[in-house]
PDB file of C-alpha atoms in Angstrom:
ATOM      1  CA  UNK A   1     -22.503   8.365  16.988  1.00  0.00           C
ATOM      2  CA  UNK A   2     -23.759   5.677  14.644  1.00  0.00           C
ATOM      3  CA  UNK A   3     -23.209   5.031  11.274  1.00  0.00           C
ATOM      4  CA  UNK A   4     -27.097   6.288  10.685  1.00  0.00           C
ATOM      5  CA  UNK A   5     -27.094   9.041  12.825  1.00  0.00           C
ATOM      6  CA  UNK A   6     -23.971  10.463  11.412  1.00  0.00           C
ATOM      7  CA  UNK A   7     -25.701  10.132   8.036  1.00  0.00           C
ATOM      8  CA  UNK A   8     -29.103  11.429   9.256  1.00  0.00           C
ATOM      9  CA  UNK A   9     -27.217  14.541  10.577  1.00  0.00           C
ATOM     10  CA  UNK A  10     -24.903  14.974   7.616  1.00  0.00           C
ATOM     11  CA  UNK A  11     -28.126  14.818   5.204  1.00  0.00           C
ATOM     12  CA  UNK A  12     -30.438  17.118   7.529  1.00  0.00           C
ATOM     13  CA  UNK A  13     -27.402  19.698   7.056  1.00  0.00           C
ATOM     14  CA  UNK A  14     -26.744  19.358   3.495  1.00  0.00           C
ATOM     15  CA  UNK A  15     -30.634  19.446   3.115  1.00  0.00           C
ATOM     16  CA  UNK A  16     -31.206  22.899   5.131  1.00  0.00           C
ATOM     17  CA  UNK A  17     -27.962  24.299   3.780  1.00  0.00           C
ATOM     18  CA  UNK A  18     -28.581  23.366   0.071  1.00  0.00           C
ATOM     19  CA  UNK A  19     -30.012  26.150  -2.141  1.00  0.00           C
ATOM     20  CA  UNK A  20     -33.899  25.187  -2.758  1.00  0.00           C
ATOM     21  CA  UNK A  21     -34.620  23.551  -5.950  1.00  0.00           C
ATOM     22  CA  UNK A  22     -31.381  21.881  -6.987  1.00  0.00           C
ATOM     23  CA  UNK A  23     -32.178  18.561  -6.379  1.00  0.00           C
ATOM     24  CA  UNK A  24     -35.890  16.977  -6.541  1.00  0.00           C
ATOM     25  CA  UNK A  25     -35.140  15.485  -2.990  1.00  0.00           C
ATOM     26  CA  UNK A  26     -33.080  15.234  -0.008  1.00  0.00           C
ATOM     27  CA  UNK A  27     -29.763  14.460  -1.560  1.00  0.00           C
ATOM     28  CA  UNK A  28     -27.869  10.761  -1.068  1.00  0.00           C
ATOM     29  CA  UNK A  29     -25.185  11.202   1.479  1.00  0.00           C
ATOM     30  CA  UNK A  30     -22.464   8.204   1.169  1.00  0.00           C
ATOM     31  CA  UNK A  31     -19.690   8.203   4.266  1.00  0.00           C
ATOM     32  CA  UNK A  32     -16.959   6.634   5.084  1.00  0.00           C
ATOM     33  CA  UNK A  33     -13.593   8.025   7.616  1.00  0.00           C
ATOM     34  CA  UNK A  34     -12.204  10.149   4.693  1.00  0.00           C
ATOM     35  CA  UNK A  35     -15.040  11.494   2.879  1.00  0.00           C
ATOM     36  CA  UNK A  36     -18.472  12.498   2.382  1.00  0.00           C
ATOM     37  CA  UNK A  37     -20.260  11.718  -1.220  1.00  0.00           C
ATOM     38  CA  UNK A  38     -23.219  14.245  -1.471  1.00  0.00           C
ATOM     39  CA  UNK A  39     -25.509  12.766  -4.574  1.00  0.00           C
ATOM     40  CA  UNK A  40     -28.383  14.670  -5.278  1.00  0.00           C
ATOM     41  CA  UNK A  41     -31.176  14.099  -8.172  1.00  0.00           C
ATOM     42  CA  UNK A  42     -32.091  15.949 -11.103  1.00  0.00           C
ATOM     43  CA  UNK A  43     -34.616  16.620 -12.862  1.00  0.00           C
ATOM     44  CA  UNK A  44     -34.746  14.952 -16.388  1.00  0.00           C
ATOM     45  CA  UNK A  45     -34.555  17.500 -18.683  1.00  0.00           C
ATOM     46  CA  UNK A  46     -37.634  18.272 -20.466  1.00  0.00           C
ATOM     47  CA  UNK A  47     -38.253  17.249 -24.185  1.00  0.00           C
ATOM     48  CA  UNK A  48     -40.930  19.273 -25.453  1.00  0.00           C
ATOM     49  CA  UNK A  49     -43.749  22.024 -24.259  1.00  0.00           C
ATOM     50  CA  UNK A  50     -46.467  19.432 -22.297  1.00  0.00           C
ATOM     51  CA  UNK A  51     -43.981  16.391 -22.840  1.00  0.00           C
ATOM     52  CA  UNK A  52     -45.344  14.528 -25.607  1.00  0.00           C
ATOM     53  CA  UNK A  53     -42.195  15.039 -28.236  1.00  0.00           C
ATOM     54  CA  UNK A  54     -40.244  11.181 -28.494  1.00  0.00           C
ATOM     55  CA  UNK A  55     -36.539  11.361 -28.992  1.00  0.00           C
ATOM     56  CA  UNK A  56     -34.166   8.644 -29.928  1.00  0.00           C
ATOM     57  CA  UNK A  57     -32.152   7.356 -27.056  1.00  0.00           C
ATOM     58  CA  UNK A  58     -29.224   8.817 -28.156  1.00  0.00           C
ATOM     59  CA  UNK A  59     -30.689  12.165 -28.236  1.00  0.00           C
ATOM     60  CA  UNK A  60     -31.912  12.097 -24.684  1.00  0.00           C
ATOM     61  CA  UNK A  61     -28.300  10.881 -23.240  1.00  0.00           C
ATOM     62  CA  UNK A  62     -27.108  13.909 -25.039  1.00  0.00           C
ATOM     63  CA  UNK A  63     -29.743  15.743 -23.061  1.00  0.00           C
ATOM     64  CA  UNK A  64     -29.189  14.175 -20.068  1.00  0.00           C
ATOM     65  CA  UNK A  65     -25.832  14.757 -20.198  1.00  0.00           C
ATOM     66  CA  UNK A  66     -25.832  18.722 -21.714  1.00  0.00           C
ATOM     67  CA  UNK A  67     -28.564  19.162 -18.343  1.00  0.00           C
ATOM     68  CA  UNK A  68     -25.973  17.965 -16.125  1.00  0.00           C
ATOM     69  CA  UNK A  69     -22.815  19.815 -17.350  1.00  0.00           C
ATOM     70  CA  UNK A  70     -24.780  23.034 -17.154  1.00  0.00           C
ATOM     71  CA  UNK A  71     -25.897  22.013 -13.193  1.00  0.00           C
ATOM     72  CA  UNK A  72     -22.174  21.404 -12.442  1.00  0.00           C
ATOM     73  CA  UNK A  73     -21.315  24.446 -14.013  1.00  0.00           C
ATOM     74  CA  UNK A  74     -23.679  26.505 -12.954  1.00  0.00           C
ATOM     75  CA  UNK A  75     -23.442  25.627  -8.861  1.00  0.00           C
ATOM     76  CA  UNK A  76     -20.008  25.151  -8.705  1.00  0.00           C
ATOM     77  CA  UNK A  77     -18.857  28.330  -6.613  1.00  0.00           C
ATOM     78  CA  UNK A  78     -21.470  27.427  -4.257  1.00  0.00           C
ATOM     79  CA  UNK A  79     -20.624  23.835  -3.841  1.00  0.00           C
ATOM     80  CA  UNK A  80     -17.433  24.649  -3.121  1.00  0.00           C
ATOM     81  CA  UNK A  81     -18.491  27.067  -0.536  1.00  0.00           C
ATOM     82  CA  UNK A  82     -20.724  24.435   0.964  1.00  0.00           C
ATOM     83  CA  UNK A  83     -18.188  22.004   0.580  1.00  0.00           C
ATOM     84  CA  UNK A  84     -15.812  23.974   2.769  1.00  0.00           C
ATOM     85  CA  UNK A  85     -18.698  24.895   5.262  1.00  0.00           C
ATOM     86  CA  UNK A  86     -19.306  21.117   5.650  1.00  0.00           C
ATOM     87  CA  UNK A  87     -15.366  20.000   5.576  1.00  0.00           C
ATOM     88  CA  UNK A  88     -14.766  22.446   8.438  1.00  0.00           C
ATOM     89  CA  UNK A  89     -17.891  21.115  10.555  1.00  0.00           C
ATOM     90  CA  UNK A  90     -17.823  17.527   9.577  1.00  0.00           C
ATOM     91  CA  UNK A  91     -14.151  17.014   9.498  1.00  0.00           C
ATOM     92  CA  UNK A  92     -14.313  15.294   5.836  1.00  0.00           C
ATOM     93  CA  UNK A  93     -13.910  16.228   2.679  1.00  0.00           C
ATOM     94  CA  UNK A  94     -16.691  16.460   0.428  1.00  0.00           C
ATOM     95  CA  UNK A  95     -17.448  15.080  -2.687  1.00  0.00           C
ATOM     96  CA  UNK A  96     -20.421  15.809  -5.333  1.00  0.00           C
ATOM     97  CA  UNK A  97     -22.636  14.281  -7.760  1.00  0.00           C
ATOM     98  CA  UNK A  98     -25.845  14.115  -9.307  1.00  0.00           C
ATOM     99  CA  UNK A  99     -27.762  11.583 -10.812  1.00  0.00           C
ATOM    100  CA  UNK A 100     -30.396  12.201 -13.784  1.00  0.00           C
ATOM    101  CA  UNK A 101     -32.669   9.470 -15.348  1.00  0.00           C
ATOM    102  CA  UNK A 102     -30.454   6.394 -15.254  1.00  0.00           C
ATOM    103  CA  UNK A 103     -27.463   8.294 -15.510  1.00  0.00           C
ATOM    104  CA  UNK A 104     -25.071   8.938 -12.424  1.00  0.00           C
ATOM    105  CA  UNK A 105     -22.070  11.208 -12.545  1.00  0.00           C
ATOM    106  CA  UNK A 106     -19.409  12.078  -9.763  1.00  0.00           C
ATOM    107  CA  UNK A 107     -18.229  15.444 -10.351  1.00  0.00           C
ATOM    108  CA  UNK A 108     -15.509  14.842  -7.611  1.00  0.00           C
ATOM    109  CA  UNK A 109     -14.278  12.388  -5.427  1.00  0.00           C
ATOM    110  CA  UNK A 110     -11.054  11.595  -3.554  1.00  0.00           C
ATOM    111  CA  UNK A 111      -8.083   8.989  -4.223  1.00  0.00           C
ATOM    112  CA  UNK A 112      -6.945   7.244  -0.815  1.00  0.00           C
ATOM    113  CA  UNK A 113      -4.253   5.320  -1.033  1.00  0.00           C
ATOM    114  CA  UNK A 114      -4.387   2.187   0.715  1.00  0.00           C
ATOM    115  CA  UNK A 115      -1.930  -0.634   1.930  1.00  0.00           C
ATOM    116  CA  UNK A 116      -1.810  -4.019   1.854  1.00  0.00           C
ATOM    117  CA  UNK A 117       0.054  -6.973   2.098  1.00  0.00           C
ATOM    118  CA  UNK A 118      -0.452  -9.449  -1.370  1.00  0.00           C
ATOM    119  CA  UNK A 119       1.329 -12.572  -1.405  1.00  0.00           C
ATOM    120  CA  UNK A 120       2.817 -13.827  -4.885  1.00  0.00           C
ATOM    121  CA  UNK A 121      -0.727 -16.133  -5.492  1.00  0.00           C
ATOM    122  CA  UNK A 122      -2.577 -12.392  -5.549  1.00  0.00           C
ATOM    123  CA  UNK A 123       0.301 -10.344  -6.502  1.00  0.00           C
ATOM    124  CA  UNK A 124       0.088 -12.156 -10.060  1.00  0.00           C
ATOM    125  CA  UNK A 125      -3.480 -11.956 -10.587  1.00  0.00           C
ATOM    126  CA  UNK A 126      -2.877  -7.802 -10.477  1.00  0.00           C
ATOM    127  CA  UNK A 127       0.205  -8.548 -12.739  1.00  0.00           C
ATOM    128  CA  UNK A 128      -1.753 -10.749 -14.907  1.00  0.00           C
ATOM    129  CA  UNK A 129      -4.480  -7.727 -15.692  1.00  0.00           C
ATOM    130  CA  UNK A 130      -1.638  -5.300 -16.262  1.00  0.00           C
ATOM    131  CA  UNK A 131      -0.082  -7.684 -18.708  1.00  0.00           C
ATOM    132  CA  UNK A 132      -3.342  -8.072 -20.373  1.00  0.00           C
ATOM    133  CA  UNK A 133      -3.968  -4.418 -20.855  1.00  0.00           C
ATOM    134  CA  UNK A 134      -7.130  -4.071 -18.145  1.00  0.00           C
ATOM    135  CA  UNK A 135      -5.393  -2.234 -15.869  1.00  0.00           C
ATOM    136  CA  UNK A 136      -2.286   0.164 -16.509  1.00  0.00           C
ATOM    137  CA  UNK A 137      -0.964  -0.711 -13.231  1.00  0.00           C
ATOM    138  CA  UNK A 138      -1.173  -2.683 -10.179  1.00  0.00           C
ATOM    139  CA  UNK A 139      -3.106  -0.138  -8.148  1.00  0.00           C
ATOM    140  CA  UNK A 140      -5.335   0.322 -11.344  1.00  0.00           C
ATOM    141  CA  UNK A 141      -5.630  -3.667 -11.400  1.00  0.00           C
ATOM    142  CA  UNK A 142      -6.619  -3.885  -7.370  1.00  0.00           C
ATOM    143  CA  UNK A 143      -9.270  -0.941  -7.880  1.00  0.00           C
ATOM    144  CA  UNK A 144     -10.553  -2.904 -10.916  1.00  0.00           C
ATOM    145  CA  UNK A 145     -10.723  -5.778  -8.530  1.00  0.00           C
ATOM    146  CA  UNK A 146     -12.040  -3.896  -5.833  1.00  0.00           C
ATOM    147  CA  UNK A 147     -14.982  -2.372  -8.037  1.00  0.00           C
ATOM    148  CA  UNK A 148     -15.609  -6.036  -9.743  1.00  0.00           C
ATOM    149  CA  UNK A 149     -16.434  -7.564  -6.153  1.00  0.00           C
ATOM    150  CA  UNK A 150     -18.757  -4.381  -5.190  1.00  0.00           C
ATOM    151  CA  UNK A 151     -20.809  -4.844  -8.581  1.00  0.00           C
ATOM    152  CA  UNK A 152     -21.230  -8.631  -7.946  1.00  0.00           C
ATOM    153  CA  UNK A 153     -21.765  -8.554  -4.090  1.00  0.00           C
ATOM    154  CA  UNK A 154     -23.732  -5.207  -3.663  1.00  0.00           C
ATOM    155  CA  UNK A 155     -27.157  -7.730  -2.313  1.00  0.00           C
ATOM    156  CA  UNK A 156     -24.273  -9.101   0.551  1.00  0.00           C
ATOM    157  CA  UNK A 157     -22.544  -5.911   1.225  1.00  0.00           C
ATOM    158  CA  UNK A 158     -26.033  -3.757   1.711  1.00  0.00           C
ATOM    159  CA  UNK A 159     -26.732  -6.794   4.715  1.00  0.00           C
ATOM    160  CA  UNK A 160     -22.836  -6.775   6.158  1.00  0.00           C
ATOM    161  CA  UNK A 161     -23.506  -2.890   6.663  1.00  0.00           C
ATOM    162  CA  UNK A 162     -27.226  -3.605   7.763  1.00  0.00           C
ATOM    163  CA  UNK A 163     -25.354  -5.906  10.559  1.00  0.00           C
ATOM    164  CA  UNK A 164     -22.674  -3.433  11.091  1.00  0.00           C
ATOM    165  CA  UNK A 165     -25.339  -0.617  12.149  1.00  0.00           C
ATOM    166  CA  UNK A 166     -26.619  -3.189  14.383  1.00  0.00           C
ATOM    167  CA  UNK A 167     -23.869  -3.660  16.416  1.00  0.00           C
ATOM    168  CA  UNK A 168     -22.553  -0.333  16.775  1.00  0.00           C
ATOM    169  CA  UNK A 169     -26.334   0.788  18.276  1.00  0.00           C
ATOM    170  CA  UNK A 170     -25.493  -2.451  20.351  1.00  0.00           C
ATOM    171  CA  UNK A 171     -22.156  -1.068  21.144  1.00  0.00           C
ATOM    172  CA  UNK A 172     -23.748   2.749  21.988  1.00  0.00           C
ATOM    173  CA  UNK A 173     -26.396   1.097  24.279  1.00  0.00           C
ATOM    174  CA  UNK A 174     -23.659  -0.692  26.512  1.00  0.00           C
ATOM    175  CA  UNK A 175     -21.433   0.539  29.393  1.00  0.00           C
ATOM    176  CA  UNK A 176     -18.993   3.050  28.296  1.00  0.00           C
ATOM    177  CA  UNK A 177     -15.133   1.828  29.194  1.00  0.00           C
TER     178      UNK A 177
END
């Protein structure tokens, strides 16, 4: 199965299987081999009877986030139920969050460790950020890294995974070994 129809699937299930009227859409599904991020949207909370009251920005972060805590609150026995409906199907663990305005909050996610070799060149630039505070170690430093990249190369990365669906439909269209 492709990257897309894996996702396609995984949404159209979360979709039908989500309670109606928690999110204002089909919620984001993120994938990868170890886990499945399930993002849905929120409704901004509202500020007034007919909308027309202003608030300060500060007061409708506070909002914003008082509106989310009660959502997390609120649906967590049945996210965890769906959660284990969709680990046992899917094979992955799951992973939730919602985002509301401009705000976006994970409520869970999972830590995987991961290897790699680092010669002395790279091994100091993680030392370097632990020395200077950024990071409390060198795992912290690498995931700093790791996140620094992402932000700066999202535009690159959204067309390497554009090319990546490519091939494997490529791939799925050829003779089977």
């Amino acid at each position: 199965m492709t990257t897309n129809e894996a996702v396609e699937e995984v949404r159209g299930w979360f979709t039908g299987r989500l309670p109606d009227g928690w999110f204002t859409g089909p919620p984001e599904i993120v994938l990868d081999r170890e886990e499945i991020s399930v993002i849905g949207r929120l409704p901004e909370p509202a500020t007034a009877p007919g909308g027309a009251e202003e608030v300060s920005e500060t007061e409708r972060a506070a909002r914003i986030a008082g509106h989310v805590g009660r959502f997390r609150e609120s649906t967590r026995d049945q996210r965890i139920a769906i959660a284990r409906e969709a680990e046992h199907r899917f094979g992955q663990k799951v992973s939730w969050g919602v985002a509301c305005g401009d705000h976006r909050e994970m409520f869970t996610t999972l830590s995987v460790p991961v290897m790699t070799r680092l010669r002395q060149p790279e091994r100091r630039v993680l030392d370097t950020l632990v020395e200077a505070g950024v990071a409390r170690s060198r795992s912290d430093a690498l995931a700093w890294c790791v996140r620094l990249v992402g932000k700066n190369t999202d535009e690159w990365l959204a067309r390497l995974r554009t090319a990546l669906e490519h091939v494997e439909r490529a791939r799925a269209e050829g003779p089977q070994a």
